[in-house]
Coordinates of C-alpha atoms in Angstrom, one line a residue:
M1 CA -0.1 0.0 0.0
A2 CA 1.4 3.3 -0.9
R3 CA 1.8 5.9 1.7
F4 CA 1.4 9.0 -0.7
K5 CA -0.7 9.3 -3.7
R6 CA 1.3 11.7 -5.3
I7 CA 5.0 12.9 -4.9
L8 CA 7.4 15.5 -5.9
L9 CA 10.8 13.7 -6.4
K10 CA 13.8 15.7 -6.1
L11 CA 17.1 14.3 -7.2
S12 CA 20.6 15.6 -7.5
G13 CA 22.4 16.1 -10.3
E14 CA 25.6 15.2 -8.8
S15 CA 24.3 11.7 -7.2
L16 CA 23.3 11.3 -11.1
A17 CA 27.2 11.2 -11.7
A18 CA 27.8 8.7 -9.3
G19 CA 31.1 10.2 -7.9
G20 CA 32.2 11.2 -11.1
T21 CA 31.1 13.7 -13.9
G22 CA 28.2 13.9 -16.0
I23 CA 25.7 10.8 -16.3
D24 CA 26.7 7.4 -14.9
P25 CA 24.8 4.8 -16.8
Q26 CA 24.4 2.6 -14.3
R27 CA 23.0 5.2 -11.6
L28 CA 20.5 6.5 -14.2
S29 CA 19.3 3.2 -14.6
D30 CA 18.8 2.3 -10.9
Y31 CA 16.9 5.4 -10.9
A32 CA 14.6 4.5 -13.6
R33 CA 14.0 1.1 -11.9
Q34 CA 13.2 2.4 -8.6
I35 CA 10.9 5.2 -10.0
K36 CA 9.1 2.5 -12.2
E37 CA 8.4 0.2 -9.3
I38 CA 6.5 3.3 -7.2
H39 CA 4.7 4.2 -10.2
E40 CA 3.3 0.4 -10.8
M41 CA 2.2 0.9 -7.2
G42 CA -0.1 3.7 -8.5
V43 CA 1.9 6.5 -7.4
Q44 CA 1.7 9.7 -9.3
I45 CA 5.4 11.2 -9.7
G46 CA 6.7 14.4 -10.7
I47 CA 10.6 14.6 -10.7
V48 CA 12.9 17.8 -10.5
I49 CA 16.5 16.8 -11.2
G50 CA 19.7 19.3 -10.3
G51 CA 22.4 20.1 -12.8
G52 CA 25.3 20.2 -10.7
N53 CA 27.0 17.3 -12.5
I54 CA 27.0 19.4 -15.7
F55 CA 27.1 23.0 -14.4
R56 CA 26.3 24.7 -11.6
G57 CA 25.5 28.7 -11.9
L58 CA 26.5 29.9 -8.6
S59 CA 29.9 28.3 -8.7
G60 CA 30.3 29.5 -12.4
A61 CA 29.5 33.1 -11.2
Q62 CA 32.2 32.8 -8.6
K63 CA 34.7 32.2 -11.4
G64 CA 34.0 34.9 -13.3
F65 CA 30.7 34.2 -15.5
D66 CA 27.9 36.6 -15.3
R67 CA 25.1 35.4 -12.8
V68 CA 22.3 35.4 -15.0
K69 CA 24.1 33.6 -17.9
G70 CA 25.5 31.0 -15.4
D71 CA 22.3 30.5 -13.8
Q72 CA 20.8 30.0 -17.3
M73 CA 23.5 27.5 -18.3
G74 CA 22.6 25.6 -15.1
M75 CA 19.0 25.6 -16.1
L76 CA 20.3 23.9 -19.4
A77 CA 22.1 21.5 -17.3
T78 CA 19.0 20.1 -15.6
V79 CA 17.5 20.1 -19.1
I80 CA 20.0 17.4 -20.1
N81 CA 19.5 15.4 -16.9
A82 CA 16.0 15.4 -17.5
L83 CA 16.0 14.2 -20.9
A84 CA 18.4 11.6 -19.6
I85 CA 15.8 10.4 -16.8
C86 CA 12.8 10.4 -19.6
S87 CA 14.8 8.5 -21.9
A88 CA 15.9 5.9 -19.1
L89 CA 12.1 5.8 -18.0
E90 CA 10.8 5.3 -21.4
A91 CA 13.3 2.4 -21.8
E92 CA 11.6 0.6 -18.9
G93 CA 8.2 1.0 -20.6
V94 CA 6.9 3.9 -18.3
K95 CA 5.4 6.8 -20.1
A96 CA 7.4 10.0 -19.2
K97 CA 6.5 13.7 -20.4
L98 CA 9.1 16.6 -20.3
L99 CA 7.9 20.1 -19.3
T100 CA 10.3 23.0 -19.4
A101 CA 10.0 26.3 -17.6
I102 CA 11.7 27.8 -20.5
R103 CA 10.1 27.3 -24.2
M104 CA 12.1 24.9 -25.9
E105 CA 9.9 22.7 -28.2
P106 CA 10.5 20.1 -29.5
I107 CA 12.8 19.2 -26.6
G108 CA 10.0 19.3 -24.1
E109 CA 6.7 20.9 -23.7
F110 CA 6.0 24.3 -22.0
Y111 CA 5.1 23.8 -18.1
S112 CA 1.8 24.7 -17.0
K113 CA 0.1 23.4 -13.7
Q114 CA -3.0 22.0 -15.7
K115 CA -0.7 20.5 -18.2
A116 CA 1.2 18.7 -15.4
I117 CA -1.9 17.6 -13.7
D118 CA -3.6 16.5 -16.6
A119 CA -0.3 14.3 -17.4
L120 CA 0.0 12.8 -14.3
N121 CA -3.9 11.5 -14.3
D122 CA -3.0 10.1 -17.5
G123 CA -0.3 7.8 -16.2
Y124 CA 2.7 9.9 -17.1
I125 CA 5.7 10.5 -15.1
C126 CA 6.5 14.4 -15.5
V127 CA 10.3 15.5 -15.6
F128 CA 10.1 19.2 -14.8
A129 CA 13.3 20.7 -16.0
A130 CA 14.9 24.5 -16.4
G131 CA 14.2 25.2 -12.5
T132 CA 11.6 28.2 -12.3
G133 CA 12.7 29.8 -15.6
S134 CA 14.3 32.6 -13.7
P135 CA 18.0 33.3 -12.6
Y136 CA 18.6 33.4 -8.9
F137 CA 16.4 30.3 -8.0
T138 CA 18.0 27.0 -7.5
T139 CA 16.2 23.5 -8.3
D140 CA 15.5 23.3 -4.6
T141 CA 13.0 26.3 -4.9
G142 CA 11.9 25.1 -8.4
S143 CA 10.9 22.0 -6.7
S144 CA 9.1 23.4 -3.7
L145 CA 7.2 25.5 -6.5
R146 CA 6.5 22.5 -8.6
G147 CA 5.7 20.4 -5.7
I148 CA 3.1 22.9 -4.2
E149 CA 1.8 23.8 -7.8
I150 CA 0.9 20.0 -8.6
E151 CA -0.6 19.6 -5.0
A152 CA 1.9 16.8 -4.1
D153 CA 1.4 15.1 -0.9
V154 CA 5.2 15.2 -0.2
M155 CA 8.5 16.3 -1.7
L156 CA 11.0 13.5 -1.3
K157 CA 14.5 14.7 -1.6
G158 CA 16.7 11.8 -2.7
T159 CA 20.3 12.6 -1.5
R160 CA 23.3 10.5 -0.6
V161 CA 22.8 10.9 3.3
D162 CA 20.1 9.0 4.8
G163 CA 18.3 12.1 6.8
V164 CA 18.7 15.5 8.4
Y165 CA 21.7 15.5 10.8
T166 CA 22.5 17.9 13.6
A167 CA 25.9 18.8 11.4
D168 CA 27.3 17.0 8.2
P169 CA 27.9 13.4 8.8
E170 CA 30.3 13.2 6.2
K171 CA 32.6 15.8 8.3
D172 CA 31.5 15.3 11.6
P173 CA 31.4 11.9 13.2
T174 CA 29.5 12.9 16.3
A175 CA 26.2 14.2 14.2
T176 CA 23.0 12.6 15.0
K177 CA 19.9 12.1 12.7
F178 CA 16.7 13.3 13.2
D179 CA 13.7 11.0 12.4
E180 CA 11.4 14.3 12.0
I181 CA 11.9 18.0 12.7
S182 CA 10.0 21.2 12.1
Y183 CA 10.5 23.8 9.4
S184 CA 11.4 26.2 12.1
E185 CA 14.2 24.2 13.8
V186 CA 15.9 23.6 10.5
L187 CA 15.8 27.4 10.0
A188 CA 16.8 28.4 13.3
R189 CA 19.8 25.5 13.5
N190 CA 20.7 26.6 9.8
L191 CA 20.7 23.3 8.7
K192 CA 21.5 22.5 5.1
V193 CA 18.5 20.6 4.1
M194 CA 17.5 22.8 1.0
D195 CA 18.0 26.5 0.1
L196 CA 16.1 29.0 2.7
S197 CA 13.6 30.1 0.2
A198 CA 12.6 26.6 -0.7
I199 CA 12.4 25.6 3.2
V200 CA 10.0 28.9 3.6
M201 CA 7.9 28.0 0.7
C202 CA 7.4 24.4 1.9
N203 CA 6.4 25.8 5.4
D204 CA 4.3 28.8 4.2
N205 CA 2.3 25.9 1.9
N206 CA 2.7 23.0 4.4
L207 CA 4.6 20.7 1.9
P208 CA 6.2 18.2 3.9
I209 CA 9.7 17.0 3.1
Y210 CA 11.1 13.7 3.5
V211 CA 14.8 13.5 3.1
F212 CA 16.4 9.8 2.6
N213 CA 19.0 8.2 0.7
M214 CA 18.3 7.6 -2.8
D215 CA 21.5 5.9 -3.8
K216 CA 20.7 2.7 -1.9
V217 CA 18.8 0.9 -4.4
G218 CA 15.3 -0.3 -2.8
N219 CA 15.0 2.9 -0.7
L220 CA 12.6 4.7 -2.8
K221 CA 10.0 2.0 -2.5
R222 CA 10.4 1.5 1.4
V223 CA 9.7 5.0 1.8
I224 CA 6.6 4.9 -0.2
E225 CA 5.7 2.0 1.7
G226 CA 6.0 3.7 5.0
E227 CA 9.3 2.6 6.4
N228 CA 11.3 5.3 8.6
I229 CA 14.2 5.3 7.0
G230 CA 15.0 9.0 6.7
T231 CA 13.8 12.4 8.2
L232 CA 10.6 14.1 7.7
V233 CA 10.5 18.1 8.0
H234 CA 7.0 19.4 8.6
K235 CA 5.1 21.8 10.7

């Protein structure tokens, strides 16, 4: 039995690279099979994936790129990853639709809320690319926006760690994990769950965030089935 009816799945571009650069075919295939697995359980799925494995706008700006152009390059990086996810899903026999925040037919359809919801109800997995379509916003904020717009029950944030900790567990061996935590405590502790604007949007619109390790095959289904393997961020 699926715990959620409709989800927004946020994936990391860096995780797609599996420790390298670009797109790792095995990691891409693992993601597609896991997503297909929950789709067959009747879950409606929207996906946002970052572009950090290809280009990150903010780091580009720090190296001398114009910030707006750097962010636009980052948006295009997310389109490349979104195309890869769609292709992998279709190879698994799943219907996928790419919706972009910037017009770029025939690569993808221009996003609208109603178009997305209609596609979800028709059995498509929707992959949302190009962030919000505006500079100065990350894919975290884009994920919050799309999750709220499609009226998702939850945002599932797939990362390489298994939840939210008191500190970065990769740097601090004494860090302890939260089973659940409020938005306000995340903000007060300055925990790096998502960008500040994304947390505030989720708080204001009551969209829970569930942080879990997506890189471990099978974890996505375990989350959908209700296993407590990550951290729930909520009011």
